[in-house]
Tab-separated table of C-alpha atoms in Angstrom:
chain	number	residue	atom	x	y	z
A	172	ILE	CA	95.483	135.597	49.196
A	173	ASP	CA	98.283	137.368	47.315
A	174	PHE	CA	100.058	140.526	48.523
A	175	HIS	CA	103.181	139.717	46.495
A	176	TYR	CA	105.245	142.898	45.768
A	177	ALA	CA	102.737	145.079	47.639
A	178	THR	CA	103.858	148.312	49.325
A	179	PHE	CA	102.305	149.647	52.523
A	180	GLU	CA	102.838	153.192	53.746
A	181	GLU	CA	103.300	154.427	57.320
A	182	GLY	CA	100.644	153.711	59.915
A	183	VAL	CA	98.757	150.823	61.467
A	184	LEU	CA	97.909	147.754	59.392
A	185	SER	CA	95.506	145.417	61.176
A	186	PHE	CA	94.557	141.843	60.313
A	187	GLU	CA	93.402	141.121	63.864
A	188	ARG	CA	90.999	138.151	64.107
A	189	THR	CA	91.091	137.776	60.324
A	190	GLU	CA	90.285	134.318	58.926
A	191	PHE	CA	92.501	133.678	55.911
A	192	GLY	CA	90.956	130.362	54.917
A	193	ALA	CA	92.759	127.245	53.707
A	194	GLY	CA	94.631	128.695	50.726
A	195	ARG	CA	98.139	130.127	50.438
A	196	VAL	CA	98.827	133.509	52.061
A	197	ASP	CA	101.557	135.336	50.136
A	198	PHE	CA	103.365	138.368	51.584
A	199	ARG	CA	106.595	137.748	49.649
A	200	THR	CA	108.774	140.764	48.836
A	201	VAL	CA	106.310	143.116	50.505
A	202	GLU	CA	107.579	146.518	51.666
A	203	PHE	CA	106.077	147.610	54.970
A	204	GLY	CA	106.599	151.190	56.095
A	205	ASN	CA	107.029	152.475	59.630
A	206	GLY	CA	104.265	151.564	62.043
A	207	LYS	CA	102.517	148.565	63.501
A	208	ILE	CA	101.256	145.427	61.776
A	209	ASN	CA	98.754	143.374	63.725
A	210	PHE	CA	97.945	139.701	63.062
A	211	ASN	CA	96.799	139.034	66.645
A	212	ARG	CA	94.327	136.116	66.909
A	213	ALA	CA	94.331	135.685	63.135
A	214	GLU	CA	93.338	132.260	61.724
A	215	PHE	CA	95.497	130.913	58.889
A	216	LYS	CA	94.012	127.398	58.625
A	217	ASN	CA	96.195	124.935	56.672
A	218	GLY	CA	97.625	126.941	53.787
A	219	ASP	CA	101.299	127.878	53.424
A	220	ILE	CA	102.275	131.352	54.628
A	221	SER	CA	105.205	133.258	53.154
A	222	PHE	CA	106.881	136.509	54.181
A	223	ASP	CA	110.070	135.696	52.246
A	224	GLU	CA	112.273	138.685	51.324
A	225	SER	CA	109.806	141.146	52.836
A	226	GLU	CA	111.030	144.369	54.455
A	227	MET	CA	109.935	146.747	57.176
A	228	LEU	CA	111.636	149.997	58.098
A	229	GLU	CA	110.734	150.273	61.768
A	230	GLY	CA	107.900	149.324	64.116
A	231	LYS	CA	106.145	146.237	65.476
A	232	LEU	CA	104.843	143.071	63.863
A	233	SER	CA	102.593	141.004	66.115
A	234	PHE	CA	101.169	137.486	65.753
A	235	LYS	CA	100.081	137.109	69.405
A	236	ASN	CA	97.620	134.235	69.938
A	237	ALA	CA	97.441	133.683	66.181
A	238	ASN	CA	96.646	130.228	64.788
A	239	ILE	CA	99.322	129.597	62.165
A	240	GLY	CA	97.714	126.344	61.019
A	241	ASP	CA	99.382	123.223	59.608
A	242	GLY	CA	100.937	124.771	56.521
A	243	ASP	CA	104.585	125.799	56.180
A	244	PHE	CA	105.435	129.226	57.569
A	245	SER	CA	108.356	130.919	55.806
A	246	PHE	CA	110.090	134.148	56.837
A	247	GLN	CA	113.334	133.621	54.930
A	248	ASN	CA	115.724	136.401	53.835
A	249	SER	CA	113.477	139.075	55.345
A	250	GLN	CA	114.839	142.387	56.592
A	251	PHE	CA	113.239	143.765	59.767
A	252	PRO	CA	116.370	145.131	61.530
A	253	LYS	CA	114.485	147.773	63.530
A	254	THR	CA	111.257	145.834	64.064
A	255	GLU	CA	110.042	143.962	67.137
A	256	VAL	CA	108.385	140.736	65.986
A	257	SER	CA	106.255	138.765	68.445
A	258	PHE	CA	104.578	135.361	68.161
A	259	GLU	CA	103.724	135.181	71.864
A	260	LYS	CA	101.293	132.311	72.571
A	261	ALA	CA	100.828	131.708	68.852
A	262	LEU	CA	99.676	128.216	67.881
A	263	PHE	CA	101.925	126.461	65.359
A	264	GLY	CA	100.707	123.312	63.647
A	265	ALA	CA	102.559	120.552	61.812
A	266	GLY	CA	104.230	122.704	59.157
A	267	ILE	CA	107.910	123.651	58.936
A	268	VAL	CA	108.734	127.139	60.232
A	269	SER	CA	111.742	129.001	58.834
A	270	PHE	CA	113.310	132.355	59.695
A	271	ASN	CA	116.502	131.496	57.838
A	272	ASN	CA	118.853	134.423	57.101
A	273	SER	CA	116.387	137.059	58.341
A	274	SER	CA	117.173	140.033	60.573
A	275	PHE	CA	115.048	141.499	63.383
A	276	ASN	CA	115.466	143.909	66.233
A	277	SER	CA	113.841	141.231	68.397
A	278	LEU	CA	112.005	137.966	67.768
A	279	SER	CA	109.773	136.520	70.477
A	280	LEU	CA	108.288	133.026	70.487
A	281	LYS	CA	107.436	133.257	74.168
A	282	SER	CA	104.944	130.701	75.533
A	283	CYS	CA	104.606	128.875	72.201
A	284	GLN	CA	104.481	125.143	71.575
A	285	LEU	CA	107.002	124.384	68.844
A	286	ASN	CA	105.767	121.074	67.467
A	287	ASN	CA	107.821	120.797	64.299
A	288	TYR	CA	111.146	121.804	62.778
A	289	PHE	CA	112.022	125.471	63.391
A	290	ASP	CA	114.854	127.095	61.440
A	291	LEU	CA	116.014	129.987	63.629
A	292	ARG	CA	119.332	130.608	61.895
A	293	LEU	CA	118.883	134.354	61.876
A	294	SER	CA	121.390	136.626	60.226
A	295	GLN	CA	120.979	139.118	63.067
A	296	THR	CA	118.787	139.992	66.039
A	297	LYS	CA	119.341	141.700	69.360
A	298	ILE	CA	116.968	139.398	71.264
A	299	LEU	CA	115.646	135.904	70.544
A	300	ASP	CA	113.082	135.039	73.215
A	301	LEU	CA	112.258	131.336	73.571
A	302	SER	CA	111.162	131.584	77.196
A	303	ASP	CA	108.333	129.361	78.465
A	304	THR	CA	108.271	127.422	75.207
A	305	VAL	CA	107.632	123.697	74.802
A	306	ILE	CA	110.025	122.174	72.257
A	307	ARG	CA	108.752	118.909	70.776
A	308	ASP	CA	110.925	118.621	67.669
A	309	ILE	CA	114.093	120.317	66.359
A	310	ILE	CA	115.211	123.918	66.784
A	311	ASP	CA	118.082	124.755	64.432
A	312	LEU	CA	120.421	127.582	65.440
A	313	THR	CA	123.692	126.197	64.068
A	314	PRO	CA	125.342	128.601	61.587
A	315	HIS	CA	125.678	127.253	58.057
A	316	GLY	CA	126.822	129.431	55.172
A	317	PHE	CA	126.535	132.682	57.130
A	318	GLU	CA	127.143	133.975	60.633
A	319	VAL	CA	124.243	133.810	63.077
A	320	LYS	CA	124.345	136.958	65.223
A	321	ILE	CA	122.082	136.776	68.281
A	322	ASP	CA	123.023	139.239	71.019
A	323	GLU	CA	120.672	137.909	73.707
A	324	LEU	CA	119.187	134.416	73.822
A	325	ASP	CA	116.522	133.534	76.398
A	326	PHE	CA	115.702	129.874	77.177
A	327	SER	CA	114.232	130.502	80.648
A	328	GLY	CA	111.288	128.270	81.536
A	329	MET	CA	111.769	126.134	78.424
A	330	ARG	CA	110.494	122.540	78.414
A	331	LEU	CA	112.800	120.661	76.078
A	332	LEU	CA	111.280	117.429	74.776
A	333	GLY	CA	113.051	117.642	71.417
A	334	ARG	CA	116.527	118.876	70.419
A	335	ILE	CA	118.249	122.209	69.903
A	336	TYR	CA	121.053	122.201	67.347
A	337	ILE	CA	123.322	124.994	68.490
A	338	ASN	CA	127.063	125.654	68.734
A	339	TRP	CA	128.560	127.022	71.969
A	340	ARG	CA	131.219	129.176	70.328
A	341	ALA	CA	129.630	129.998	66.969
A	342	ASN	CA	126.403	131.110	68.669
A	343	ASN	CA	128.287	132.847	71.519
A	344	ILE	CA	126.001	131.174	74.061
A	345	LYS	CA	127.843	132.171	77.242
A	346	GLN	CA	127.631	135.878	76.448
A	347	SER	CA	124.091	135.754	75.024
A	348	ILE	CA	122.677	134.228	78.249
A	349	ASN	CA	124.798	136.032	80.850
A	350	ILE	CA	123.934	139.395	79.269
A	351	GLN	CA	120.250	139.006	80.219
A	352	LYS	CA	119.043	141.792	82.511
A	353	ASP	CA	115.534	140.532	83.315
A	354	THR	CA	116.457	137.039	84.534
A	355	SER	CA	117.818	135.939	87.918
A	356	LEU	CA	120.991	133.925	88.510
A	357	TRP	CA	118.824	130.862	89.154
A	358	MET	CA	117.083	131.351	85.801
A	359	LYS	CA	120.426	131.695	84.019
A	360	ALA	CA	121.690	128.564	85.779
A	361	GLU	CA	118.596	126.645	84.677
A	362	GLN	CA	119.126	127.725	81.061
A	363	PHE	CA	122.702	126.446	81.111
A	364	ARG	CA	121.511	123.204	82.735
A	365	THR	CA	118.961	122.719	79.947
A	366	LEU	CA	121.661	123.286	77.333
A	367	LYS	CA	123.999	120.900	79.166
A	368	GLN	CA	121.407	118.117	78.872
A	369	ASN	CA	120.755	119.062	75.252
A	370	PHE	CA	124.443	118.934	74.288
A	371	ASN	CA	124.721	115.499	75.877
A	372	SER	CA	121.794	114.271	73.765
A	373	THR	CA	123.267	115.681	70.539
A	374	GLY	CA	126.763	114.314	71.230
A	375	ARG	CA	128.478	117.698	71.643
A	376	TYR	CA	130.365	116.696	74.787
A	377	ASP	CA	132.840	119.594	74.858
A	378	ASP	CA	129.937	122.033	74.636
A	379	GLU	CA	128.188	120.024	77.358
A	380	ASP	CA	131.158	120.613	79.675
A	381	LEU	CA	131.183	124.352	78.944
A	382	ALA	CA	127.450	124.601	79.668
A	383	TYR	CA	127.904	122.614	82.898
A	384	ILE	CA	130.641	124.995	84.082
A	385	GLU	CA	128.401	128.031	83.554
A	386	PHE	CA	125.504	126.236	85.249
A	387	LYS	CA	127.592	125.565	88.369
A	388	ARG	CA	129.047	129.095	88.411
A	389	ASN	CA	125.640	130.750	88.274
A	390	GLU	CA	124.251	128.281	90.805
A	391	ALA	CA	127.093	128.957	93.272
A	392	LEU	CA	126.679	132.727	92.948
A	393	ALA	CA	122.890	132.430	93.353
A	394	ILE	CA	123.305	130.381	96.554
A	395	LEU	CA	125.720	132.998	97.916
A	396	LYS	CA	123.447	135.957	97.185
A	397	ASP	CA	120.291	134.231	98.430
A	398	GLY	CA	122.016	133.197	101.654
A	399	ILE	CA	123.254	136.716	102.395
A	400	LYS	CA	119.880	138.198	101.436
A	401	GLU	CA	118.094	136.013	104.008
A	402	ASN	CA	120.582	136.807	106.778
A	403	LYS	CA	123.365	139.370	106.349
A	404	ASN	CA	125.311	137.883	109.270
A	405	SER	CA	125.545	134.593	107.377
A	406	ALA	CA	128.093	136.253	105.078
A	407	ILE	CA	130.688	135.146	107.668
A	408	TRP	CA	130.373	131.533	106.473
A	409	HIS	CA	128.740	131.957	103.054
A	410	TYR	CA	131.730	133.813	101.583
A	411	PRO	CA	134.371	131.277	102.771
A	412	VAL	CA	132.261	128.414	101.393
A	413	TYR	CA	131.837	130.268	98.088
A	414	TRP	CA	135.570	131.030	97.825
A	415	PHE	CA	136.431	127.402	98.630
A	416	LYS	CA	134.134	126.174	95.848
A	417	LEU	CA	135.460	128.858	93.507
A	418	TRP	CA	139.101	127.820	93.927
A	419	VAL	CA	138.834	124.068	94.461
A	420	PHE	CA	135.948	123.166	92.161
A	421	ASP	CA	136.156	125.914	89.534
A	422	LYS	CA	139.684	127.306	89.238
A	423	MET	CA	141.533	124.049	89.945
A	424	GLY	CA	139.495	121.737	87.735
A	425	LEU	CA	136.596	123.502	86.023
A	426	TYR	CA	134.196	121.243	87.936
A	427	ALA	CA	136.080	118.095	86.885
A	428	THR	CA	135.655	118.833	83.176
A	429	SER	CA	139.328	119.596	82.443
A	430	PRO	CA	141.860	116.851	83.328
A	431	MET	CA	144.694	119.055	82.080
A	432	ARG	CA	143.644	121.862	84.442
A	433	VAL	CA	143.514	119.363	87.328
A	434	LEU	CA	146.947	117.976	86.397
A	435	ILE	CA	148.427	121.488	86.421
A	436	SER	CA	146.764	122.088	89.799
A	437	VAL	CA	148.282	118.823	91.082
A	438	PHE	CA	151.755	120.035	90.096
A	439	PHE	CA	151.412	123.490	91.664
A	440	THR	CA	149.863	122.045	94.834
A	441	TYR	CA	152.790	119.634	95.102
A	442	LEU	CA	155.289	122.462	94.501
A	443	ALA	CA	153.643	124.607	97.203
A	444	LEU	CA	153.895	121.742	99.711
A	445	VAL	CA	157.571	121.218	98.843
A	446	ILE	CA	158.315	124.893	99.515
A	447	ILE	CA	156.373	124.854	102.815
A	448	GLN	CA	158.170	121.772	104.140
A	449	PHE	CA	161.536	123.016	102.893
A	450	VAL	CA	161.167	126.385	104.674
A	451	LEU	CA	159.588	125.213	107.975
A	452	PRO	CA	162.776	123.596	109.440
A	453	PHE	CA	164.519	126.979	109.108
A	454	VAL	CA	161.722	128.693	111.071
A	455	ILE	CA	160.763	126.236	113.840
A	456	ASN	CA	162.257	123.139	115.451
A	457	THR	CA	161.086	120.439	113.048
A	458	ASN	CA	162.708	118.234	110.405
A	459	ILE	CA	162.586	115.100	108.281
A	460	ASN	CA	164.831	112.411	109.774
A	461	CYS	CA	166.317	111.226	106.478
A	462	ILE	CA	167.697	114.669	105.624
A	463	ALA	CA	171.119	115.407	107.099
A	464	GLN	CA	171.367	118.708	108.955
A	465	ASP	CA	174.736	119.550	107.340
A	466	ALA	CA	173.576	118.776	103.783
A	467	SER	CA	173.637	121.475	101.115
A	468	LEU	CA	170.503	123.511	100.425
A	469	TRP	CA	170.035	121.800	97.066
A	470	THR	CA	170.295	118.337	98.662
A	471	LYS	CA	167.810	119.335	101.357
A	472	PHE	CA	165.427	120.653	98.688
A	473	THR	CA	165.586	117.509	96.521
A	474	ASP	CA	165.250	115.206	99.554
A	475	THR	CA	162.247	117.239	100.716
A	476	ALA	CA	160.742	116.972	97.230
A	477	TYR	CA	161.244	113.183	97.368
A	478	PHE	CA	159.563	112.917	100.779
A	479	ILE	CA	156.651	115.081	99.607
A	480	ALA	CA	156.238	112.943	96.469
A	481	ILE	CA	155.954	109.631	98.332
A	482	THR	CA	153.605	111.211	100.875
A	483	TYR	CA	151.527	113.150	98.310
A	484	LEU	CA	151.075	110.021	96.194
A	485	THR	CA	150.505	107.928	99.367
A	486	ILE	CA	153.394	105.600	98.487
A	487	GLY	CA	155.202	105.961	101.840
A	488	TYR	CA	158.278	103.728	101.585
A	489	GLY	CA	159.059	104.280	105.290
A	490	ASP	CA	162.643	105.461	104.789
A	491	CYS	CA	161.710	109.012	105.841
A	492	SER	CA	159.648	110.228	108.775
A	493	PRO	CA	158.755	113.779	109.806
A	494	VAL	CA	159.592	115.035	113.280
A	495	GLY	CA	157.662	117.741	115.124
A	496	VAL	CA	155.170	119.981	113.364
A	497	LEU	CA	155.914	118.380	109.997
A	498	ARG	CA	153.999	115.295	111.147
A	499	PHE	CA	150.756	117.266	111.045
A	500	VAL	CA	151.738	118.855	107.731
A	501	ALA	CA	152.453	115.395	106.289
A	502	GLY	CA	149.012	114.171	107.377
A	503	ILE	CA	147.305	117.091	105.650
A	504	GLU	CA	149.519	116.573	102.625
A	505	GLY	CA	148.480	112.919	102.326
A	506	PHE	CA	144.808	113.902	102.326
A	507	ILE	CA	145.420	116.605	99.706
A	508	GLY	CA	147.302	114.104	97.551
A	509	VAL	CA	144.508	111.523	97.675
A	510	PHE	CA	141.931	114.219	96.933
A	511	MET	CA	143.840	115.617	93.947
A	512	MET	CA	144.484	112.155	92.483
A	513	ALA	CA	140.793	111.305	92.802
A	514	TYR	CA	139.921	114.685	91.260
A	515	PHE	CA	142.169	113.950	88.284
A	516	THR	CA	140.776	110.417	87.877
A	517	VAL	CA	137.192	111.695	87.794
A	518	ALA	CA	138.043	114.464	85.305
A	519	PHE	CA	139.988	112.063	83.064
A	520	ALA	CA	137.281	109.392	83.126
A	521	ARG	CA	134.623	112.018	82.372
A	522	LYS	CA	136.453	113.013	79.192
A	523	VAL	CA	137.284	109.517	77.967
A	524	LEU	CA	134.388	107.281	79.010
A	525	ARG	CA	131.467	108.923	77.204
């Protein structure tokens, strides 16, 4: 069936429940006007289908519940910038599906089983909906030769048995998922978790870490909001727990994915403890017995820094001992030191041993 170079005017064009047979279906370079094009429940059998370089001004193009068959389905270099295109619950066979370098207002593959290679390197779309899909092969979203502009990307409910080739920065994943208005924090967290597992499988370990961070951030915020929603009085302990996780797990170490961030946190934590133990003897009756009372301020500061270092790193030579309140501070300091060293070790090993 050949519609090559055909032009359709405004209005409704319906191929609903049409059986196209086993031959090639050619809609290449077709110009569709404003309106609605309906291929719902159409049967394409096993012939190749091509909408390459076709255009539509504005409207809707629907392939809901259509049987695409086992032939190749090509939608390359097509221009539908103001058109909503939906393949919801469409049945794709064994053929290759390509939307390479095409533009849409939105493209939905919701609730589809994607059994073969799908080229979704779109030149531009506001929404790419892959929710509730089952991925059995390869989905390609990695830009190559041109920029892939996808404003909103929805992976919610996806069952990933295959691989998604996608780039965290080039595809702007963080923004394209967090911008979603119709998904909950739990759903966003699950999408980032799916991508985290996917990046691990494809060897993109830096992208895996970035996806893991966003997964944990959305998860923590979801736990906070759900807890307060169930019982408003629980905010008394939910907020402190959330803030503790935010500062210790996120800000100080990016959930043990950044050894450099942890190392910087180790330094500033150590510096804060030095200042606290340097100032306390001037405020209350407490001291470190190896620091002379008549020593200069600089000597007291450096000796305090030395004592903090051997306590923080749990070396403890025994030449210095705290007196008074500083004993309790030193105990807390030792725990903090052990914790921060373990935190750094985990973050460092995570980066190196993969």
